[in-house]
Amino acid sequence: NLSVYPDPSNGIFNVNIGQTIPVTLKVYNILGQCVHQQNSTSSNLQIDLQSKPDGIYFLQVILDQQVEQVTYNFISPLVVKR
């Protein structure tokens, strides 16, 4: 039950994980460089890319479920448009 909205955005994205477990969010630019990373245990997170240039970014979500680490790679890009 993972959702990201709004997309496109002015740089602020909301991420709903659907459960309260340790999570790492990583955002990559089109060159594959990690431009944002945050760790949390909240089920509702906010990513602030307002300081980044307009463009397409990719979100990686890593859930730490104690038994195993699950990585979600979004195929849908995050689009920053102002």
PDB file of N, CA and C in Angstrom:
ATOM      1  N   ASN A   1       0.824  -1.190   0.000  1.00  0.00           N
ATOM      2  CA  ASN A   1       0.000   0.000   0.000  1.00  0.00           C
ATOM      3  C   ASN A   1       0.867   1.253   0.000  1.00  0.00           C
ATOM      4  N   LEU A   2       1.735   1.347  -0.944  1.00  0.00           N
ATOM      5  CA  LEU A   2       2.669   2.452  -1.057  1.00  0.00           C
ATOM      6  C   LEU A   2       2.103   3.481  -2.029  1.00  0.00           C
ATOM      7  N   SER A   3       2.037   4.769  -1.607  1.00  0.00           N
ATOM      8  CA  SER A   3       1.552   5.796  -2.516  1.00  0.00           C
ATOM      9  C   SER A   3       2.411   7.047  -2.393  1.00  0.00           C
ATOM     10  N   VAL A   4       2.563   7.743  -3.517  1.00  0.00           N
ATOM     11  CA  VAL A   4       3.331   8.984  -3.579  1.00  0.00           C
ATOM     12  C   VAL A   4       2.471  10.008  -4.311  1.00  0.00           C
ATOM     13  N   TYR A   5       2.334  11.193  -3.730  1.00  0.00           N
ATOM     14  CA  TYR A   5       1.503  12.230  -4.328  1.00  0.00           C
ATOM     15  C   TYR A   5       1.968  13.597  -3.843  1.00  0.00           C
ATOM     16  N   PRO A   6       1.645  14.711  -4.506  1.00  0.00           N
ATOM     17  CA  PRO A   6       1.192  14.757  -5.903  1.00  0.00           C
ATOM     18  C   PRO A   6       2.372  14.517  -6.842  1.00  0.00           C
ATOM     19  N   ASP A   7       2.083  14.137  -8.035  1.00  0.00           N
ATOM     20  CA  ASP A   7       3.122  13.914  -9.021  1.00  0.00           C
ATOM     21  C   ASP A   7       2.558  14.251 -10.393  1.00  0.00           C
ATOM     22  N   PRO A   8       2.969  15.327 -11.036  1.00  0.00           N
ATOM     23  CA  PRO A   8       4.100  16.187 -10.711  1.00  0.00           C
ATOM     24  C   PRO A   8       3.812  17.078  -9.507  1.00  0.00           C
ATOM     25  N   SER A   9       4.892  17.680  -9.008  1.00  0.00           N
ATOM     26  CA  SER A   9       4.835  18.488  -7.803  1.00  0.00           C
ATOM     27  C   SER A   9       5.752  19.688  -7.951  1.00  0.00           C
ATOM     28  N   ASN A  10       5.606  20.650  -7.042  1.00  0.00           N
ATOM     29  CA  ASN A  10       6.511  21.793  -7.018  1.00  0.00           C
ATOM     30  C   ASN A  10       7.787  21.475  -6.245  1.00  0.00           C
ATOM     31  N   GLY A  11       7.929  20.232  -5.809  1.00  0.00           N
ATOM     32  CA  GLY A  11       9.121  19.808  -5.075  1.00  0.00           C
ATOM     33  C   GLY A  11       8.815  19.137  -3.758  1.00  0.00           C
ATOM     34  N   ILE A  12       7.566  19.222  -3.289  1.00  0.00           N
ATOM     35  CA  ILE A  12       7.163  18.561  -2.049  1.00  0.00           C
ATOM     36  C   ILE A  12       6.315  17.342  -2.410  1.00  0.00           C
ATOM     37  N   PHE A  13       6.774  16.168  -2.005  1.00  0.00           N
ATOM     38  CA  PHE A  13       6.054  14.919  -2.257  1.00  0.00           C
ATOM     39  C   PHE A  13       5.670  14.290  -0.927  1.00  0.00           C
ATOM     40  N   ASN A  14       4.473  13.733  -0.861  1.00  0.00           N
ATOM     41  CA  ASN A  14       4.021  12.982   0.302  1.00  0.00           C
ATOM     42  C   ASN A  14       4.128  11.500  -0.026  1.00  0.00           C
ATOM     43  N   VAL A  15       4.667  10.738   0.915  1.00  0.00           N
ATOM     44  CA  VAL A  15       4.820   9.300   0.733  1.00  0.00           C
ATOM     45  C   VAL A  15       4.068   8.610   1.861  1.00  0.00           C
ATOM     46  N   ASN A  16       3.140   7.737   1.492  1.00  0.00           N
ATOM     47  CA  ASN A  16       2.406   6.957   2.480  1.00  0.00           C
ATOM     48  C   ASN A  16       2.868   5.514   2.366  1.00  0.00           C
ATOM     49  N   ILE A  17       3.488   5.017   3.436  1.00  0.00           N
ATOM     50  CA  ILE A  17       4.038   3.662   3.449  1.00  0.00           C
ATOM     51  C   ILE A  17       2.964   2.631   3.775  1.00  0.00           C
ATOM     52  N   GLY A  18       1.965   3.027   4.568  1.00  0.00           N
ATOM     53  CA  GLY A  18       0.887   2.107   4.906  1.00  0.00           C
ATOM     54  C   GLY A  18       1.145   1.308   6.168  1.00  0.00           C
ATOM     55  N   GLN A  19       2.336   1.434   6.739  1.00  0.00           N
ATOM     56  CA  GLN A  19       2.658   0.742   7.985  1.00  0.00           C
ATOM     57  C   GLN A  19       3.790   1.478   8.688  1.00  0.00           C
ATOM     58  N   THR A  20       3.847   1.318   9.994  1.00  0.00           N
ATOM     59  CA  THR A  20       4.865   2.011  10.783  1.00  0.00           C
ATOM     60  C   THR A  20       6.019   1.058  11.063  1.00  0.00           C
ATOM     61  N   ILE A  21       7.019   1.100  10.194  1.00  0.00           N
ATOM     62  CA  ILE A  21       8.238   0.303  10.355  1.00  0.00           C
ATOM     63  C   ILE A  21       9.410   1.174   9.903  1.00  0.00           C
ATOM     64  N   PRO A  22      10.624   0.821  10.281  1.00  0.00           N
ATOM     65  CA  PRO A  22      11.765   1.607   9.810  1.00  0.00           C
ATOM     66  C   PRO A  22      11.840   1.610   8.279  1.00  0.00           C
ATOM     67  N   VAL A  23      12.028   2.803   7.722  1.00  0.00           N
ATOM     68  CA  VAL A  23      12.072   2.950   6.274  1.00  0.00           C
ATOM     69  C   VAL A  23      13.170   3.943   5.906  1.00  0.00           C
ATOM     70  N   THR A  24      13.807   3.699   4.769  1.00  0.00           N
ATOM     71  CA  THR A  24      14.766   4.629   4.184  1.00  0.00           C
ATOM     72  C   THR A  24      14.253   5.016   2.812  1.00  0.00           C
ATOM     73  N   LEU A  25      14.188   6.330   2.571  1.00  0.00           N
ATOM     74  CA  LEU A  25      13.806   6.833   1.265  1.00  0.00           C
ATOM     75  C   LEU A  25      15.045   7.427   0.606  1.00  0.00           C
ATOM     76  N   LYS A  26      15.284   7.055  -0.641  1.00  0.00           N
ATOM     77  CA  LYS A  26      16.385   7.617  -1.410  1.00  0.00           C
ATOM     78  C   LYS A  26      15.828   8.125  -2.729  1.00  0.00           C
ATOM     79  N   VAL A  27      16.264   9.328  -3.118  1.00  0.00           N
ATOM     80  CA  VAL A  27      15.829   9.922  -4.374  1.00  0.00           C
ATOM     81  C   VAL A  27      17.066  10.105  -5.245  1.00  0.00           C
ATOM     82  N   TYR A  28      16.951   9.643  -6.496  1.00  0.00           N
ATOM     83  CA  TYR A  28      18.055   9.712  -7.454  1.00  0.00           C
ATOM     84  C   TYR A  28      17.681  10.617  -8.615  1.00  0.00           C
ATOM     85  N   ASN A  29      18.665  11.354  -9.113  1.00  0.00           N
ATOM     86  CA  ASN A  29      18.416  12.156 -10.316  1.00  0.00           C
ATOM     87  C   ASN A  29      18.565  11.270 -11.545  1.00  0.00           C
ATOM     88  N   ILE A  30      18.392  11.859 -12.703  1.00  0.00           N
ATOM     89  CA  ILE A  30      18.421  11.108 -13.956  1.00  0.00           C
ATOM     90  C   ILE A  30      19.799  10.505 -14.240  1.00  0.00           C
ATOM     91  N   LEU A  31      20.848  11.038 -13.589  1.00  0.00           N
ATOM     92  CA  LEU A  31      22.210  10.518 -13.754  1.00  0.00           C
ATOM     93  C   LEU A  31      22.517   9.380 -12.783  1.00  0.00           C
ATOM     94  N   GLY A  32      21.547   9.050 -11.921  1.00  0.00           N
ATOM     95  CA  GLY A  32      21.749   7.973 -10.964  1.00  0.00           C
ATOM     96  C   GLY A  32      22.416   8.409  -9.676  1.00  0.00           C
ATOM     97  N   GLN A  33      22.546   9.717  -9.470  1.00  0.00           N
ATOM     98  CA  GLN A  33      23.162  10.239  -8.248  1.00  0.00           C
ATOM     99  C   GLN A  33      22.098  10.387  -7.163  1.00  0.00           C
ATOM    100  N   CYS A  34      22.416   9.944  -5.958  1.00  0.00           N
ATOM    101  CA  CYS A  34      21.498  10.096  -4.834  1.00  0.00           C
ATOM    102  C   CYS A  34      21.504  11.568  -4.412  1.00  0.00           C
ATOM    103  N   VAL A  35      20.345  12.228  -4.518  1.00  0.00           N
ATOM    104  CA  VAL A  35      20.255  13.656  -4.207  1.00  0.00           C
ATOM    105  C   VAL A  35      19.487  13.910  -2.909  1.00  0.00           C
ATOM    106  N   HIS A  36      18.891  12.864  -2.334  1.00  0.00           N
ATOM    107  CA  HIS A  36      18.138  13.015  -1.092  1.00  0.00           C
ATOM    108  C   HIS A  36      18.029  11.648  -0.428  1.00  0.00           C
ATOM    109  N   GLN A  37      18.206  11.645   0.893  1.00  0.00           N
ATOM    110  CA  GLN A  37      18.027  10.405   1.654  1.00  0.00           C
ATOM    111  C   GLN A  37      17.470  10.761   3.021  1.00  0.00           C
ATOM    112  N   GLN A  38      16.508   9.964   3.483  1.00  0.00           N
ATOM    113  CA  GLN A  38      15.989  10.168   4.829  1.00  0.00           C
ATOM    114  C   GLN A  38      15.540   8.842   5.417  1.00  0.00           C
ATOM    115  N   ASN A  39      15.674   8.740   6.733  1.00  0.00           N
ATOM    116  CA  ASN A  39      15.259   7.565   7.477  1.00  0.00           C
ATOM    117  C   ASN A  39      14.123   7.966   8.405  1.00  0.00           C
ATOM    118  N   SER A  40      13.184   7.054   8.616  1.00  0.00           N
ATOM    119  CA  SER A  40      12.052   7.351   9.476  1.00  0.00           C
ATOM    120  C   SER A  40      11.386   6.060   9.927  1.00  0.00           C
ATOM    121  N   THR A  41      10.499   6.191  10.896  1.00  0.00           N
ATOM    122  CA  THR A  41       9.644   5.079  11.304  1.00  0.00           C
ATOM    123  C   THR A  41       8.175   5.468  11.151  1.00  0.00           C
ATOM    124  N   SER A  42       7.917   6.607  10.515  1.00  0.00           N
ATOM    125  CA  SER A  42       6.551   7.083  10.303  1.00  0.00           C
ATOM    126  C   SER A  42       5.943   6.424   9.069  1.00  0.00           C
ATOM    127  N   SER A  43       4.625   6.290   9.067  1.00  0.00           N
ATOM    128  CA  SER A  43       3.963   5.734   7.887  1.00  0.00           C
ATOM    129  C   SER A  43       3.664   6.814   6.851  1.00  0.00           C
ATOM    130  N   ASN A  44       3.674   8.085   7.268  1.00  0.00           N
ATOM    131  CA  ASN A  44       3.450   9.211   6.357  1.00  0.00           C
ATOM    132  C   ASN A  44       4.678  10.112   6.368  1.00  0.00           C
ATOM    133  N   LEU A  45       5.308  10.245   5.218  1.00  0.00           N
ATOM    134  CA  LEU A  45       6.548  11.006   5.114  1.00  0.00           C
ATOM    135  C   LEU A  45       6.411  12.101   4.073  1.00  0.00           C
ATOM    136  N   GLN A  46       7.297  13.068   4.160  1.00  0.00           N
ATOM    137  CA  GLN A  46       7.328  14.132   3.178  1.00  0.00           C
ATOM    138  C   GLN A  46       8.753  14.274   2.650  1.00  0.00           C
ATOM    139  N   ILE A  47       8.875  14.354   1.333  1.00  0.00           N
ATOM    140  CA  ILE A  47      10.163  14.557   0.678  1.00  0.00           C
ATOM    141  C   ILE A  47      10.183  15.982   0.137  1.00  0.00           C
ATOM    142  N   ASP A  48      11.221  16.735   0.493  1.00  0.00           N
ATOM    143  CA  ASP A  48      11.350  18.112   0.036  1.00  0.00           C
ATOM    144  C   ASP A  48      12.476  18.204  -0.990  1.00  0.00           C
ATOM    145  N   LEU A  49      12.097  18.385  -2.250  1.00  0.00           N
ATOM    146  CA  LEU A  49      13.062  18.539  -3.333  1.00  0.00           C
ATOM    147  C   LEU A  49      13.023  19.956  -3.896  1.00  0.00           C
ATOM    148  N   GLN A  50      12.511  20.918  -3.121  1.00  0.00           N
ATOM    149  CA  GLN A  50      12.381  22.281  -3.617  1.00  0.00           C
ATOM    150  C   GLN A  50      13.723  22.926  -3.944  1.00  0.00           C
ATOM    151  N   SER A  51      14.784  22.480  -3.304  1.00  0.00           N
ATOM    152  CA  SER A  51      16.106  23.049  -3.595  1.00  0.00           C
ATOM    153  C   SER A  51      16.764  22.397  -4.814  1.00  0.00           C
ATOM    154  N   LYS A  52      16.120  21.383  -5.369  1.00  0.00           N
ATOM    155  CA  LYS A  52      16.664  20.684  -6.538  1.00  0.00           C
ATOM    156  C   LYS A  52      16.073  21.282  -7.816  1.00  0.00           C
ATOM    157  N   PRO A  53      16.800  21.193  -8.922  1.00  0.00           N
ATOM    158  CA  PRO A  53      16.268  21.724 -10.186  1.00  0.00           C
ATOM    159  C   PRO A  53      15.065  20.916 -10.679  1.00  0.00           C
ATOM    160  N   ASP A  54      14.240  21.563 -11.502  1.00  0.00           N
ATOM    161  CA  ASP A  54      13.132  20.850 -12.136  1.00  0.00           C
ATOM    162  C   ASP A  54      13.681  19.651 -12.890  1.00  0.00           C
ATOM    163  N   GLY A  55      12.929  18.584 -12.927  1.00  0.00           N
ATOM    164  CA  GLY A  55      13.377  17.412 -13.659  1.00  0.00           C
ATOM    165  C   GLY A  55      12.701  16.152 -13.181  1.00  0.00           C
ATOM    166  N   ILE A  56      13.251  15.036 -13.581  1.00  0.00           N
ATOM    167  CA  ILE A  56      12.719  13.722 -13.241  1.00  0.00           C
ATOM    168  C   ILE A  56      13.642  13.074 -12.222  1.00  0.00           C
ATOM    169  N   TYR A  57      13.051  12.547 -11.164  1.00  0.00           N
ATOM    170  CA  TYR A  57      13.787  11.881 -10.091  1.00  0.00           C
ATOM    171  C   TYR A  57      13.161  10.514  -9.851  1.00  0.00           C
ATOM    172  N   PHE A  58      13.933   9.609  -9.299  1.00  0.00           N
ATOM    173  CA  PHE A  58      13.446   8.265  -9.032  1.00  0.00           C
ATOM    174  C   PHE A  58      13.530   7.975  -7.546  1.00  0.00           C
ATOM    175  N   LEU A  59      12.474   7.380  -7.015  1.00  0.00           N
ATOM    176  CA  LEU A  59      12.370   7.102  -5.585  1.00  0.00           C
ATOM    177  C   LEU A  59      12.634   5.636  -5.308  1.00  0.00           C
ATOM    178  N   GLN A  60      13.506   5.388  -4.333  1.00  0.00           N
ATOM    179  CA  GLN A  60      13.765   4.029  -3.844  1.00  0.00           C
ATOM    180  C   GLN A  60      13.301   3.996  -2.393  1.00  0.00           C
ATOM    181  N   VAL A  61      12.491   3.000  -2.060  1.00  0.00           N
ATOM    182  CA  VAL A  61      11.967   2.828  -0.703  1.00  0.00           C
ATOM    183  C   VAL A  61      12.508   1.521  -0.155  1.00  0.00           C
ATOM    184  N   ILE A  62      13.197   1.599   0.972  1.00  0.00           N
ATOM    185  CA  ILE A  62      13.767   0.406   1.601  1.00  0.00           C
ATOM    186  C   ILE A  62      13.075   0.213   2.943  1.00  0.00           C
ATOM    187  N   LEU A  63      12.332  -0.878   3.082  1.00  0.00           N
ATOM    188  CA  LEU A  63      11.629  -1.196   4.317  1.00  0.00           C
ATOM    189  C   LEU A  63      12.430  -2.226   5.101  1.00  0.00           C
ATOM    190  N   ASP A  64      12.661  -1.957   6.374  1.00  0.00           N
ATOM    191  CA  ASP A  64      13.386  -2.895   7.232  1.00  0.00           C
ATOM    192  C   ASP A  64      12.361  -3.655   8.062  1.00  0.00           C
ATOM    193  N   GLN A  65      12.053  -4.870   7.648  1.00  0.00           N
ATOM    194  CA  GLN A  65      11.007  -5.653   8.287  1.00  0.00           C
ATOM    195  C   GLN A  65      11.563  -6.709   9.237  1.00  0.00           C
ATOM    196  N   GLN A  66      12.686  -6.465   9.842  1.00  0.00           N
ATOM    197  CA  GLN A  66      13.351  -7.320  10.824  1.00  0.00           C
ATOM    198  C   GLN A  66      13.745  -8.677  10.255  1.00  0.00           C
ATOM    199  N   VAL A  67      12.862  -9.355   9.558  1.00  0.00           N
ATOM    200  CA  VAL A  67      13.200 -10.644   8.966  1.00  0.00           C
ATOM    201  C   VAL A  67      14.033 -10.445   7.712  1.00  0.00           C
ATOM    202  N   GLU A  68      13.667  -9.456   6.928  1.00  0.00           N
ATOM    203  CA  GLU A  68      14.378  -9.178   5.690  1.00  0.00           C
ATOM    204  C   GLU A  68      14.243  -7.702   5.345  1.00  0.00           C
ATOM    205  N   GLN A  69      15.118  -7.239   4.510  1.00  0.00           N
ATOM    206  CA  GLN A  69      15.042  -5.869   4.020  1.00  0.00           C
ATOM    207  C   GLN A  69      14.413  -5.917   2.638  1.00  0.00           C
ATOM    208  N   VAL A  70      13.346  -5.142   2.458  1.00  0.00           N
ATOM    209  CA  VAL A  70      12.617  -5.130   1.198  1.00  0.00           C
ATOM    210  C   VAL A  70      12.856  -3.797   0.514  1.00  0.00           C
ATOM    211  N   THR A  71      13.267  -3.834  -0.742  1.00  0.00           N
ATOM    212  CA  THR A  71      13.531  -2.615  -1.497  1.00  0.00           C
ATOM    213  C   THR A  71      12.515  -2.483  -2.617  1.00  0.00           C
ATOM    214  N   TYR A  72      11.851  -1.329  -2.676  1.00  0.00           N
ATOM    215  CA  TYR A  72      10.937  -1.009  -3.763  1.00  0.00           C
ATOM    216  C   TYR A  72      11.590   0.048  -4.633  1.00  0.00           C
ATOM    217  N   ASN A  73      11.727  -0.226  -5.909  1.00  0.00           N
ATOM    218  CA  ASN A  73      12.226   0.769  -6.848  1.00  0.00           C
ATOM    219  C   ASN A  73      11.039   1.229  -7.689  1.00  0.00           C
ATOM    220  N   PHE A  74      10.701   2.501  -7.581  1.00  0.00           N
ATOM    221  CA  PHE A  74       9.577   3.018  -8.354  1.00  0.00           C
ATOM    222  C   PHE A  74       9.971   3.161  -9.804  1.00  0.00           C
ATOM    223  N   ILE A  75       9.138   2.639 -10.672  1.00  0.00           N
ATOM    224  CA  ILE A  75       9.323   2.855 -12.096  1.00  0.00           C
ATOM    225  C   ILE A  75       8.761   4.221 -12.447  1.00  0.00           C
ATOM    226  N   SER A  76       7.693   4.610 -11.772  1.00  0.00           N
ATOM    227  CA  SER A  76       7.111   5.937 -11.998  1.00  0.00           C
ATOM    228  C   SER A  76       8.046   7.000 -11.433  1.00  0.00           C
ATOM    229  N   PRO A  77       8.429   7.960 -12.257  1.00  0.00           N
ATOM    230  CA  PRO A  77       9.344   8.995 -11.779  1.00  0.00           C
ATOM    231  C   PRO A  77       8.620  10.043 -10.943  1.00  0.00           C
ATOM    232  N   LEU A  78       9.369  10.757 -10.118  1.00  0.00           N
ATOM    233  CA  LEU A  78       8.877  11.946  -9.447  1.00  0.00           C
ATOM    234  C   LEU A  78       9.237  13.119 -10.352  1.00  0.00           C
ATOM    235  N   VAL A  79       8.275  13.934 -10.692  1.00  0.00           N
ATOM    236  CA  VAL A  79       8.524  15.062 -11.583  1.00  0.00           C
ATOM    237  C   VAL A  79       8.389  16.357 -10.804  1.00  0.00           C
ATOM    238  N   VAL A  80       9.457  17.174 -10.811  1.00  0.00           N
ATOM    239  CA  VAL A  80       9.443  18.475 -10.169  1.00  0.00           C
ATOM    240  C   VAL A  80       9.241  19.528 -11.262  1.00  0.00           C
ATOM    241  N   LYS A  81       8.122  20.260 -11.168  1.00  0.00           N
ATOM    242  CA  LYS A  81       7.800  21.323 -12.131  1.00  0.00           C
ATOM    243  C   LYS A  81       7.344  22.535 -11.352  1.00  0.00           C
ATOM    244  N   ARG A  82       7.865  23.669 -11.696  1.00  0.00           N
ATOM    245  CA  ARG A  82       7.435  24.911 -11.046  1.00  0.00           C
ATOM    246  C   ARG A  82       6.815  25.850 -12.039  1.00  0.00           C
TER     247      ARG A  82
END
